[in-house]
Amino acid sequence: MLTMKAQVLIRPKQGILDPQGLAVEEALPALGFSGVSNVHVGRLVELEVDDPAQLDAMCEKLLANPLIEDFEVVLSDSSGA
Amino acid sequence: MATRFGIVQFPGSCDETDTLLACSRVGDAELLWHKDTDLGGVDVVVLPGGFSYGDYLRVGAIVQFAPIMGAVAEHAAGGGLVLGICNGFQVLTEAGLLPGALLPNTNLRFTCQQADLIVENTETPFTHESAPGEIISVPAKHGAGRFYAPPELLAQIEDGGQVLLRYAEGHNFNGSVNDIAGVTNEGRNVFGLMPHPEHAVDPLTGSDDALKLFHSLASAAPMAVGSGDMT
């Protein structure tokens, strides 16, 4: 069966305080890395699906919480043979 | 007839026993199992604290699809009383039974402390035995208790009198918007809060301030539309 590989990138919505991103942003200069800003920490879900058309619904229902997170679906090569 | 409380035990629940004991002080209480598909006729359903399904993906995200959640949603839709404590609150927001979402605490720490809460709206089945503005001392312990709702929804919650509990000044340790500690739905029959009322029912553990909440529930349950006694 032909399946598609997909990556779902889930990010905290803009404007919502992201303490994780902030903590990383503050940690980097402490290690000597300067010039870093706008750090946000999200989630990556990798999956293989038979029907990529269902991905948006999967995101809305489970993978992301649309109230607090944005998601982006990235499809890559088919992995089936 | 005594009010019947059903406390749902999920894999990863950890406060079901204290909740059972707290409910037993004001009525009959029993545990329900997450794989059950009916509520056995209880009047009040309580989703206890803990880390259901390991908090995988997001807190409360996976549990909304547990077999029993269909019956919980049905109970709520019929006007039955539902209480969600801590993880139970997170679950109810994820399941769409309560507005808003719970985000990681701004301090990024799992924080355990006694919190002073102001009782706001007392015209609900959960708070009718309290006085408006009353301050109660209740323990809170969580890593993801920062209540959030986008501006429009927040205004709706505030205008609708859906905020039942607020952290008193200096007690909003998790960064919740408008100091919100507990909200109800529009129908005022589903209530979720991050602090743990079941740990504040006996002076032995420092406070019995939250016993009123359970008394409120016990006396309001027979009037609730979805009460098990009426079906």
PDB file of C-alpha atoms in Angstrom:
ATOM      1  CA  MET A   1       0.000   0.000   0.000  1.00  0.00           C
ATOM      2  CA  LEU A   2       1.170   3.474  -0.757  1.00  0.00           C
ATOM      3  CA  THR A   3       1.658   5.479   2.381  1.00  0.00           C
ATOM      4  CA  MET A   4       2.782   9.042   2.761  1.00  0.00           C
ATOM      5  CA  LYS A   5       5.271  10.258   5.313  1.00  0.00           C
ATOM      6  CA  ALA A   6       4.141  13.341   7.064  1.00  0.00           C
ATOM      7  CA  GLN A   7       5.531  15.688   9.637  1.00  0.00           C
ATOM      8  CA  VAL A   8       3.236  17.750  11.767  1.00  0.00           C
ATOM      9  CA  LEU A   9       4.858  20.819  13.289  1.00  0.00           C
ATOM     10  CA  ILE A  10       3.023  22.154  16.309  1.00  0.00           C
ATOM     11  CA  ARG A  11       3.866  25.574  17.689  1.00  0.00           C
ATOM     12  CA  PRO A  12       2.520  27.671  20.525  1.00  0.00           C
ATOM     13  CA  LYS A  13       0.211  30.304  19.068  1.00  0.00           C
ATOM     14  CA  GLN A  14       1.725  33.747  18.649  1.00  0.00           C
ATOM     15  CA  GLY A  15       0.893  36.090  21.462  1.00  0.00           C
ATOM     16  CA  ILE A  16       0.589  33.350  24.075  1.00  0.00           C
ATOM     17  CA  LEU A  17       3.395  33.438  26.589  1.00  0.00           C
ATOM     18  CA  ASP A  18       5.819  30.606  25.830  1.00  0.00           C
ATOM     19  CA  PRO A  19       7.890  30.130  28.991  1.00  0.00           C
ATOM     20  CA  GLN A  20       9.787  27.189  27.468  1.00  0.00           C
ATOM     21  CA  GLY A  21      10.955  29.285  24.536  1.00  0.00           C
ATOM     22  CA  LEU A  22      11.850  32.083  26.916  1.00  0.00           C
ATOM     23  CA  ALA A  23      13.878  29.764  29.126  1.00  0.00           C
ATOM     24  CA  VAL A  24      15.856  28.517  26.108  1.00  0.00           C
ATOM     25  CA  GLU A  25      16.320  32.075  24.860  1.00  0.00           C
ATOM     26  CA  GLU A  26      17.768  33.077  28.200  1.00  0.00           C
ATOM     27  CA  ALA A  27      19.928  29.971  28.485  1.00  0.00           C
ATOM     28  CA  LEU A  28      21.743  30.471  25.168  1.00  0.00           C
ATOM     29  CA  PRO A  29      23.485  33.758  26.045  1.00  0.00           C
ATOM     30  CA  ALA A  30      24.496  32.194  29.345  1.00  0.00           C
ATOM     31  CA  LEU A  31      26.450  29.646  27.271  1.00  0.00           C
ATOM     32  CA  GLY A  32      28.068  32.362  25.191  1.00  0.00           C
ATOM     33  CA  PHE A  33      25.714  32.280  22.168  1.00  0.00           C
ATOM     34  CA  SER A  34      24.676  35.821  21.445  1.00  0.00           C
ATOM     35  CA  GLY A  35      22.211  37.334  18.975  1.00  0.00           C
ATOM     36  CA  VAL A  36      19.396  34.844  19.542  1.00  0.00           C
ATOM     37  CA  SER A  37      15.807  36.054  19.719  1.00  0.00           C
ATOM     38  CA  ASN A  38      12.222  34.884  19.262  1.00  0.00           C
ATOM     39  CA  VAL A  39      12.832  31.340  20.474  1.00  0.00           C
ATOM     40  CA  HIS A  40       9.758  29.138  20.596  1.00  0.00           C
ATOM     41  CA  VAL A  41       9.546  25.496  21.550  1.00  0.00           C
ATOM     42  CA  GLY A  42       6.938  23.278  19.931  1.00  0.00           C
ATOM     43  CA  ARG A  43       6.437  19.626  19.026  1.00  0.00           C
ATOM     44  CA  LEU A  44       7.140  17.491  16.004  1.00  0.00           C
ATOM     45  CA  VAL A  45       4.916  14.514  15.223  1.00  0.00           C
ATOM     46  CA  GLU A  46       6.107  12.180  12.481  1.00  0.00           C
ATOM     47  CA  LEU A  47       3.676   9.730  11.000  1.00  0.00           C
ATOM     48  CA  GLU A  48       2.897   7.632   7.968  1.00  0.00           C
ATOM     49  CA  VAL A  49      -0.601   7.824   6.616  1.00  0.00           C
ATOM     50  CA  ASP A  50      -2.589   6.139   3.883  1.00  0.00           C
ATOM     51  CA  ASP A  51      -4.817   9.130   3.393  1.00  0.00           C
ATOM     52  CA  PRO A  52      -3.084  12.493   3.851  1.00  0.00           C
ATOM     53  CA  ALA A  53      -6.434  14.246   3.433  1.00  0.00           C
ATOM     54  CA  GLN A  54      -7.234  13.188   6.989  1.00  0.00           C
ATOM     55  CA  LEU A  55      -4.226  14.943   8.496  1.00  0.00           C
ATOM     56  CA  ASP A  56      -5.909  18.267   9.133  1.00  0.00           C
ATOM     57  CA  ALA A  57      -8.750  16.583  11.009  1.00  0.00           C
ATOM     58  CA  MET A  58      -6.230  14.516  13.016  1.00  0.00           C
ATOM     59  CA  CYS A  59      -4.471  17.715  14.006  1.00  0.00           C
ATOM     60  CA  GLU A  60      -7.634  19.516  15.001  1.00  0.00           C
ATOM     61  CA  LYS A  61      -8.964  16.593  17.015  1.00  0.00           C
ATOM     62  CA  LEU A  62      -5.879  15.287  18.736  1.00  0.00           C
ATOM     63  CA  LEU A  63      -2.384  16.258  17.634  1.00  0.00           C
ATOM     64  CA  ALA A  64      -2.807  19.957  18.342  1.00  0.00           C
ATOM     65  CA  ASN A  65      -5.120  22.065  20.479  1.00  0.00           C
ATOM     66  CA  PRO A  66      -6.202  24.803  18.043  1.00  0.00           C
ATOM     67  CA  LEU A  67      -7.035  27.144  20.927  1.00  0.00           C
ATOM     68  CA  ILE A  68      -3.409  27.399  21.990  1.00  0.00           C
ATOM     69  CA  GLU A  69      -1.373  25.880  19.149  1.00  0.00           C
ATOM     70  CA  ASP A  70      -0.838  26.336  15.416  1.00  0.00           C
ATOM     71  CA  PHE A  71       0.019  23.352  13.285  1.00  0.00           C
ATOM     72  CA  GLU A  72       1.623  22.868   9.914  1.00  0.00           C
ATOM     73  CA  VAL A  73       1.554  19.651   7.916  1.00  0.00           C
ATOM     74  CA  VAL A  74       4.592  18.845   5.780  1.00  0.00           C
ATOM     75  CA  LEU A  75       4.261  15.890   3.408  1.00  0.00           C
ATOM     76  CA  SER A  76       7.348  14.118   2.088  1.00  0.00           C
ATOM     77  CA  ASP A  77       8.027  11.231  -0.328  1.00  0.00           C
ATOM     78  CA  SER A  78       5.858   8.170  -0.315  1.00  0.00           C
ATOM     79  CA  SER A  79       7.515   5.358   1.552  1.00  0.00           C
ATOM     80  CA  GLY A  80       5.460   2.474   0.210  1.00  0.00           C
ATOM     81  CA  ALA A  81       6.773   0.152  -2.418  1.00  0.00           C
TER      82      ALA A  81
ATOM     83  CA  MET B   1     -31.806   9.868  49.431  1.00  0.00           C
ATOM     84  CA  ALA B   2     -28.054  10.334  49.505  1.00  0.00           C
ATOM     85  CA  THR B   3     -26.397  11.900  46.488  1.00  0.00           C
ATOM     86  CA  ARG B   4     -24.329   9.387  44.536  1.00  0.00           C
ATOM     87  CA  PHE B   5     -20.881  10.456  43.412  1.00  0.00           C
ATOM     88  CA  GLY B   6     -18.924   8.518  40.784  1.00  0.00           C
ATOM     89  CA  ILE B   7     -15.180   9.139  40.645  1.00  0.00           C
ATOM     90  CA  VAL B   8     -13.592   8.069  37.384  1.00  0.00           C
ATOM     91  CA  GLN B   9     -10.297   6.250  37.646  1.00  0.00           C
ATOM     92  CA  PHE B  10      -8.067   6.554  34.569  1.00  0.00           C
ATOM     93  CA  PRO B  11      -4.662   4.946  34.098  1.00  0.00           C
ATOM     94  CA  GLY B  12      -2.448   7.537  35.783  1.00  0.00           C
ATOM     95  CA  SER B  13      -5.079   9.000  38.107  1.00  0.00           C
ATOM     96  CA  CYS B  14      -3.652   9.523  41.587  1.00  0.00           C
ATOM     97  CA  ASP B  15      -6.202  11.459  43.638  1.00  0.00           C
ATOM     98  CA  GLU B  16      -9.210   9.203  43.219  1.00  0.00           C
ATOM     99  CA  THR B  17      -9.012   7.849  46.780  1.00  0.00           C
ATOM    100  CA  ASP B  18      -8.930  11.257  48.470  1.00  0.00           C
ATOM    101  CA  THR B  19     -11.762  12.359  46.185  1.00  0.00           C
ATOM    102  CA  LEU B  20     -13.738   9.243  47.084  1.00  0.00           C
ATOM    103  CA  LEU B  21     -13.247   9.954  50.799  1.00  0.00           C
ATOM    104  CA  ALA B  22     -14.196  13.628  50.406  1.00  0.00           C
ATOM    105  CA  CYS B  23     -17.374  12.758  48.504  1.00  0.00           C
ATOM    106  CA  SER B  24     -18.199  10.052  51.070  1.00  0.00           C
ATOM    107  CA  ARG B  25     -18.460  12.753  53.721  1.00  0.00           C
ATOM    108  CA  VAL B  26     -21.483  14.246  52.003  1.00  0.00           C
ATOM    109  CA  GLY B  27     -23.029  11.323  50.125  1.00  0.00           C
ATOM    110  CA  ASP B  28     -22.412   7.878  48.680  1.00  0.00           C
ATOM    111  CA  ALA B  29     -19.299   7.568  46.547  1.00  0.00           C
ATOM    112  CA  GLU B  30     -17.926   4.887  44.282  1.00  0.00           C
ATOM    113  CA  LEU B  31     -15.132   4.496  41.769  1.00  0.00           C
ATOM    114  CA  LEU B  32     -15.909   4.231  38.082  1.00  0.00           C
ATOM    115  CA  TRP B  33     -13.456   2.627  35.672  1.00  0.00           C
ATOM    116  CA  HIS B  34     -12.283   4.402  32.517  1.00  0.00           C
ATOM    117  CA  LYS B  35     -13.330   1.447  30.372  1.00  0.00           C
ATOM    118  CA  ASP B  36     -16.917   1.560  31.605  1.00  0.00           C
ATOM    119  CA  THR B  37     -19.353   2.894  29.062  1.00  0.00           C
ATOM    120  CA  ASP B  38     -22.051   3.939  31.491  1.00  0.00           C
ATOM    121  CA  LEU B  39     -22.030   5.813  34.777  1.00  0.00           C
ATOM    122  CA  GLY B  40     -24.129   3.346  36.748  1.00  0.00           C
ATOM    123  CA  GLY B  41     -26.737   5.984  37.549  1.00  0.00           C
ATOM    124  CA  VAL B  42     -24.575   8.302  39.659  1.00  0.00           C
ATOM    125  CA  ASP B  43     -25.749  11.892  40.201  1.00  0.00           C
ATOM    126  CA  VAL B  44     -22.366  13.592  40.121  1.00  0.00           C
ATOM    127  CA  VAL B  45     -19.346  12.560  38.049  1.00  0.00           C
ATOM    128  CA  VAL B  46     -15.933  13.591  39.307  1.00  0.00           C
ATOM    129  CA  LEU B  47     -12.768  13.445  37.210  1.00  0.00           C
ATOM    130  CA  PRO B  48      -9.919  13.368  39.748  1.00  0.00           C
ATOM    131  CA  GLY B  49      -6.379  14.688  39.655  1.00  0.00           C
ATOM    132  CA  GLY B  50      -3.382  12.819  38.376  1.00  0.00           C
ATOM    133  CA  PHE B  51      -1.528  12.251  35.144  1.00  0.00           C
ATOM    134  CA  SER B  52      -3.984  10.335  33.010  1.00  0.00           C
ATOM    135  CA  TYR B  53      -2.336   8.473  30.152  1.00  0.00           C
ATOM    136  CA  GLY B  54       1.012   9.846  31.301  1.00  0.00           C
ATOM    137  CA  ASP B  55       0.125  13.364  30.117  1.00  0.00           C
ATOM    138  CA  TYR B  56       1.348  12.197  26.713  1.00  0.00           C
ATOM    139  CA  LEU B  57       1.071  14.648  23.813  1.00  0.00           C
ATOM    140  CA  ARG B  58      -0.603  17.336  25.965  1.00  0.00           C
ATOM    141  CA  VAL B  59      -2.124  17.152  29.421  1.00  0.00           C
ATOM    142  CA  GLY B  60      -5.614  15.673  29.160  1.00  0.00           C
ATOM    143  CA  ALA B  61      -5.342  15.126  25.408  1.00  0.00           C
ATOM    144  CA  ILE B  62      -5.519  11.336  25.120  1.00  0.00           C
ATOM    145  CA  VAL B  63      -8.029  10.698  27.883  1.00  0.00           C
ATOM    146  CA  GLN B  64     -10.841  12.507  26.104  1.00  0.00           C
ATOM    147  CA  PHE B  65     -11.204   9.369  23.969  1.00  0.00           C
ATOM    148  CA  ALA B  66     -11.467   6.956  26.924  1.00  0.00           C
ATOM    149  CA  PRO B  67     -14.579   4.758  26.672  1.00  0.00           C
ATOM    150  CA  ILE B  68     -16.277   6.381  29.669  1.00  0.00           C
ATOM    151  CA  MET B  69     -15.937   9.910  28.280  1.00  0.00           C
ATOM    152  CA  GLY B  70     -18.898   9.424  25.948  1.00  0.00           C
ATOM    153  CA  ALA B  71     -21.126   8.771  28.938  1.00  0.00           C
ATOM    154  CA  VAL B  72     -19.621  11.734  30.791  1.00  0.00           C
ATOM    155  CA  ALA B  73     -20.372  14.036  27.840  1.00  0.00           C
ATOM    156  CA  GLU B  74     -23.914  12.649  27.645  1.00  0.00           C
ATOM    157  CA  HIS B  75     -24.413  13.193  31.388  1.00  0.00           C
ATOM    158  CA  ALA B  76     -23.193  16.795  31.011  1.00  0.00           C
ATOM    159  CA  ALA B  77     -25.373  17.421  27.952  1.00  0.00           C
ATOM    160  CA  GLY B  78     -28.400  16.248  29.912  1.00  0.00           C
ATOM    161  CA  GLY B  79     -27.699  18.775  32.678  1.00  0.00           C
ATOM    162  CA  GLY B  80     -25.978  16.310  35.025  1.00  0.00           C
ATOM    163  CA  LEU B  81     -23.266  17.597  37.350  1.00  0.00           C
ATOM    164  CA  VAL B  82     -19.617  17.078  36.457  1.00  0.00           C
ATOM    165  CA  LEU B  83     -16.627  18.186  38.527  1.00  0.00           C
ATOM    166  CA  GLY B  84     -13.074  18.133  37.176  1.00  0.00           C
ATOM    167  CA  ILE B  85     -10.192  18.577  39.586  1.00  0.00           C
ATOM    168  CA  CYS B  86      -6.702  19.446  38.293  1.00  0.00           C
ATOM    169  CA  ASN B  87      -6.077  16.794  35.628  1.00  0.00           C
ATOM    170  CA  GLY B  88      -9.861  16.389  35.506  1.00  0.00           C
ATOM    171  CA  PHE B  89     -10.130  20.095  34.648  1.00  0.00           C
ATOM    172  CA  GLN B  90      -7.516  19.688  31.929  1.00  0.00           C
ATOM    173  CA  VAL B  91      -9.463  16.741  30.537  1.00  0.00           C
ATOM    174  CA  LEU B  92     -12.748  18.664  30.487  1.00  0.00           C
ATOM    175  CA  THR B  93     -11.196  21.534  28.518  1.00  0.00           C
ATOM    176  CA  GLU B  94      -9.620  19.111  26.036  1.00  0.00           C
ATOM    177  CA  ALA B  95     -12.963  17.329  25.665  1.00  0.00           C
ATOM    178  CA  GLY B  96     -14.667  20.647  24.941  1.00  0.00           C
ATOM    179  CA  LEU B  97     -16.933  20.422  27.998  1.00  0.00           C
ATOM    180  CA  LEU B  98     -15.308  23.498  29.528  1.00  0.00           C
ATOM    181  CA  PRO B  99     -13.914  26.599  27.822  1.00  0.00           C
ATOM    182  CA  GLY B 100     -10.229  27.511  27.654  1.00  0.00           C
ATOM    183  CA  ALA B 101      -7.044  25.513  28.035  1.00  0.00           C
ATOM    184  CA  LEU B 102      -4.405  24.803  30.679  1.00  0.00           C
ATOM    185  CA  LEU B 103      -0.817  25.672  29.750  1.00  0.00           C
ATOM    186  CA  PRO B 104       2.474  24.972  31.535  1.00  0.00           C
ATOM    187  CA  ASN B 105       2.990  27.201  34.584  1.00  0.00           C
ATOM    188  CA  THR B 106       4.929  30.360  33.741  1.00  0.00           C
ATOM    189  CA  ASN B 107       7.591  29.337  36.263  1.00  0.00           C
ATOM    190  CA  LEU B 108       7.996  26.020  34.358  1.00  0.00           C
ATOM    191  CA  ARG B 109       7.950  24.164  37.659  1.00  0.00           C
ATOM    192  CA  PHE B 110       5.644  21.655  39.190  1.00  0.00           C
ATOM    193  CA  THR B 111       4.476  23.764  42.104  1.00  0.00           C
ATOM    194  CA  CYS B 112       2.815  22.509  45.268  1.00  0.00           C
ATOM    195  CA  GLN B 113       1.448  25.091  47.671  1.00  0.00           C
ATOM    196  CA  GLN B 114      -1.562  26.169  49.668  1.00  0.00           C
ATOM    197  CA  ALA B 115      -3.548  28.728  47.633  1.00  0.00           C
ATOM    198  CA  ASP B 116      -6.084  31.300  48.784  1.00  0.00           C
ATOM    199  CA  LEU B 117      -9.066  31.348  46.430  1.00  0.00           C
ATOM    200  CA  ILE B 118     -11.847  33.908  46.150  1.00  0.00           C
ATOM    201  CA  VAL B 119     -15.297  32.464  45.540  1.00  0.00           C
ATOM    202  CA  GLU B 120     -16.807  34.611  42.784  1.00  0.00           C
ATOM    203  CA  ASN B 121     -20.182  33.421  41.492  1.00  0.00           C
ATOM    204  CA  THR B 122     -22.144  31.584  44.185  1.00  0.00           C
ATOM    205  CA  GLU B 123     -25.255  30.986  42.110  1.00  0.00           C
ATOM    206  CA  THR B 124     -24.164  27.566  40.924  1.00  0.00           C
ATOM    207  CA  PRO B 125     -24.624  23.987  42.152  1.00  0.00           C
ATOM    208  CA  PHE B 126     -20.938  23.962  43.111  1.00  0.00           C
ATOM    209  CA  THR B 127     -20.702  27.149  45.160  1.00  0.00           C
ATOM    210  CA  HIS B 128     -24.192  27.953  46.465  1.00  0.00           C
ATOM    211  CA  GLU B 129     -23.237  27.257  50.063  1.00  0.00           C
ATOM    212  CA  SER B 130     -20.459  29.865  49.958  1.00  0.00           C
ATOM    213  CA  ALA B 131     -20.762  33.639  50.257  1.00  0.00           C
ATOM    214  CA  PRO B 132     -19.622  35.805  47.326  1.00  0.00           C
ATOM    215  CA  GLY B 133     -16.087  37.033  47.985  1.00  0.00           C
ATOM    216  CA  GLU B 134     -15.419  34.341  50.566  1.00  0.00           C
ATOM    217  CA  ILE B 135     -11.765  33.280  50.680  1.00  0.00           C
ATOM    218  CA  ILE B 136     -10.958  29.598  50.980  1.00  0.00           C
ATOM    219  CA  SER B 137      -7.577  27.971  51.487  1.00  0.00           C
ATOM    220  CA  VAL B 138      -7.038  24.954  49.226  1.00  0.00           C
ATOM    221  CA  PRO B 139      -3.866  23.113  48.195  1.00  0.00           C
ATOM    222  CA  ALA B 140      -2.760  23.250  44.570  1.00  0.00           C
ATOM    223  CA  LYS B 141      -0.138  21.014  42.953  1.00  0.00           C
ATOM    224  CA  HIS B 142       0.489  21.008  39.232  1.00  0.00           C
ATOM    225  CA  GLY B 143       2.898  21.773  36.430  1.00  0.00           C
ATOM    226  CA  ALA B 144       0.343  22.861  33.831  1.00  0.00           C
ATOM    227  CA  GLY B 145      -2.295  24.992  35.506  1.00  0.00           C
ATOM    228  CA  ARG B 146      -2.043  28.289  33.656  1.00  0.00           C
ATOM    229  CA  PHE B 147      -5.613  28.927  32.556  1.00  0.00           C
ATOM    230  CA  TYR B 148      -5.812  30.579  29.178  1.00  0.00           C
ATOM    231  CA  ALA B 149      -8.601  31.694  26.890  1.00  0.00           C
ATOM    232  CA  PRO B 150      -8.249  33.998  23.882  1.00  0.00           C
ATOM    233  CA  PRO B 151      -9.626  37.540  24.502  1.00  0.00           C
ATOM    234  CA  GLU B 152     -13.058  37.028  22.955  1.00  0.00           C
ATOM    235  CA  LEU B 153     -13.708  33.762  24.801  1.00  0.00           C
ATOM    236  CA  LEU B 154     -12.317  35.241  28.011  1.00  0.00           C
ATOM    237  CA  ALA B 155     -14.762  38.157  27.811  1.00  0.00           C
ATOM    238  CA  GLN B 156     -17.583  35.689  27.265  1.00  0.00           C
ATOM    239  CA  ILE B 157     -16.526  33.632  30.307  1.00  0.00           C
ATOM    240  CA  GLU B 158     -16.246  36.735  32.496  1.00  0.00           C
ATOM    241  CA  ASP B 159     -19.502  38.324  31.295  1.00  0.00           C
ATOM    242  CA  GLY B 160     -21.375  35.071  31.692  1.00  0.00           C
ATOM    243  CA  GLY B 161     -20.392  34.732  35.349  1.00  0.00           C
ATOM    244  CA  GLN B 162     -18.549  31.517  34.519  1.00  0.00           C
ATOM    245  CA  VAL B 163     -15.558  32.282  36.738  1.00  0.00           C
ATOM    246  CA  LEU B 164     -16.287  30.567  40.044  1.00  0.00           C
ATOM    247  CA  LEU B 165     -12.873  30.784  41.691  1.00  0.00           C
ATOM    248  CA  ARG B 166      -9.992  33.227  41.410  1.00  0.00           C
ATOM    249  CA  TYR B 167      -6.571  33.123  43.035  1.00  0.00           C
ATOM    250  CA  ALA B 168      -6.324  35.800  45.728  1.00  0.00           C
ATOM    251  CA  GLU B 169      -3.663  38.471  45.315  1.00  0.00           C
ATOM    252  CA  GLY B 170      -0.213  36.912  45.501  1.00  0.00           C
ATOM    253  CA  HIS B 171      -1.529  33.362  45.017  1.00  0.00           C
ATOM    254  CA  ASN B 172      -1.642  33.128  41.217  1.00  0.00           C
ATOM    255  CA  PHE B 173       1.592  31.149  41.033  1.00  0.00           C
ATOM    256  CA  ASN B 174       0.880  29.569  37.665  1.00  0.00           C
ATOM    257  CA  GLY B 175       0.208  32.716  35.638  1.00  0.00           C
ATOM    258  CA  SER B 176      -3.492  32.131  34.899  1.00  0.00           C
ATOM    259  CA  VAL B 177      -5.211  34.873  32.922  1.00  0.00           C
ATOM    260  CA  ASN B 178      -7.387  37.094  35.168  1.00  0.00           C
ATOM    261  CA  ASP B 179      -6.254  34.957  38.146  1.00  0.00           C
ATOM    262  CA  ILE B 180      -8.799  32.310  37.128  1.00  0.00           C
ATOM    263  CA  ALA B 181      -8.610  29.134  39.230  1.00  0.00           C
ATOM    264  CA  GLY B 182     -11.929  27.539  38.285  1.00  0.00           C
ATOM    265  CA  VAL B 183     -14.566  27.938  35.565  1.00  0.00           C
ATOM    266  CA  THR B 184     -17.957  26.508  34.780  1.00  0.00           C
ATOM    267  CA  ASN B 185     -19.660  25.962  31.431  1.00  0.00           C
ATOM    268  CA  GLU B 186     -22.517  28.115  30.136  1.00  0.00           C
ATOM    269  CA  GLY B 187     -25.064  25.685  31.586  1.00  0.00           C
ATOM    270  CA  ARG B 188     -23.315  25.877  34.965  1.00  0.00           C
ATOM    271  CA  ASN B 189     -23.438  22.126  35.472  1.00  0.00           C
ATOM    272  CA  VAL B 190     -19.784  21.363  34.623  1.00  0.00           C
ATOM    273  CA  PHE B 191     -17.042  22.824  36.781  1.00  0.00           C
ATOM    274  CA  GLY B 192     -13.277  22.531  36.618  1.00  0.00           C
ATOM    275  CA  LEU B 193     -10.623  23.862  38.965  1.00  0.00           C
ATOM    276  CA  MET B 194      -6.882  23.407  39.322  1.00  0.00           C
ATOM    277  CA  PRO B 195      -6.622  23.428  43.149  1.00  0.00           C
ATOM    278  CA  HIS B 196      -7.618  20.277  45.047  1.00  0.00           C
ATOM    279  CA  PRO B 197     -10.767  20.647  47.164  1.00  0.00           C
ATOM    280  CA  GLU B 198     -10.599  16.953  48.106  1.00  0.00           C
ATOM    281  CA  HIS B 199      -7.417  17.676  50.090  1.00  0.00           C
ATOM    282  CA  ALA B 200      -9.145  20.447  52.074  1.00  0.00           C
ATOM    283  CA  VAL B 201     -12.008  18.693  53.840  1.00  0.00           C
ATOM    284  CA  ASP B 202     -10.459  18.015  57.243  1.00  0.00           C
ATOM    285  CA  PRO B 203      -8.659  20.349  59.689  1.00  0.00           C
ATOM    286  CA  LEU B 204      -6.131  17.526  60.141  1.00  0.00           C
ATOM    287  CA  THR B 205      -4.562  18.443  56.792  1.00  0.00           C
ATOM    288  CA  GLY B 206      -4.601  22.184  57.384  1.00  0.00           C
ATOM    289  CA  SER B 207      -7.946  23.303  55.992  1.00  0.00           C
ATOM    290  CA  ASP B 208     -11.505  22.096  55.656  1.00  0.00           C
ATOM    291  CA  ASP B 209     -12.551  25.141  53.632  1.00  0.00           C
ATOM    292  CA  ALA B 210     -13.466  23.112  50.558  1.00  0.00           C
ATOM    293  CA  LEU B 211     -15.945  20.875  52.346  1.00  0.00           C
ATOM    294  CA  LYS B 212     -18.610  23.455  51.446  1.00  0.00           C
ATOM    295  CA  LEU B 213     -18.060  22.716  47.788  1.00  0.00           C
ATOM    296  CA  PHE B 214     -18.922  19.064  48.325  1.00  0.00           C
ATOM    297  CA  HIS B 215     -21.915  19.983  50.511  1.00  0.00           C
ATOM    298  CA  SER B 216     -23.100  22.322  47.735  1.00  0.00           C
ATOM    299  CA  LEU B 217     -22.884  19.508  45.221  1.00  0.00           C
ATOM    300  CA  ALA B 218     -24.662  17.036  47.466  1.00  0.00           C
ATOM    301  CA  SER B 219     -27.606  19.347  48.064  1.00  0.00           C
ATOM    302  CA  ALA B 220     -27.809  20.576  44.455  1.00  0.00           C
ATOM    303  CA  ALA B 221     -27.561  17.172  42.784  1.00  0.00           C
ATOM    304  CA  PRO B 222     -31.178  16.078  43.323  1.00  0.00           C
ATOM    305  CA  MET B 223     -32.299  19.246  41.508  1.00  0.00           C
ATOM    306  CA  ALA B 224     -29.965  18.773  38.542  1.00  0.00           C
ATOM    307  CA  VAL B 225     -31.698  17.665  35.368  1.00  0.00           C
ATOM    308  CA  GLY B 226     -29.418  14.732  34.637  1.00  0.00           C
ATOM    309  CA  SER B 227     -29.533  13.301  38.139  1.00  0.00           C
ATOM    310  CA  GLY B 228     -29.370   9.523  38.182  1.00  0.00           C
ATOM    311  CA  ASP B 229     -32.355   9.398  40.537  1.00  0.00           C
ATOM    312  CA  MET B 230     -34.585  10.845  37.876  1.00  0.00           C
ATOM    313  CA  THR B 231     -33.724   8.468  35.064  1.00  0.00           C
TER     314      THR B 231
END
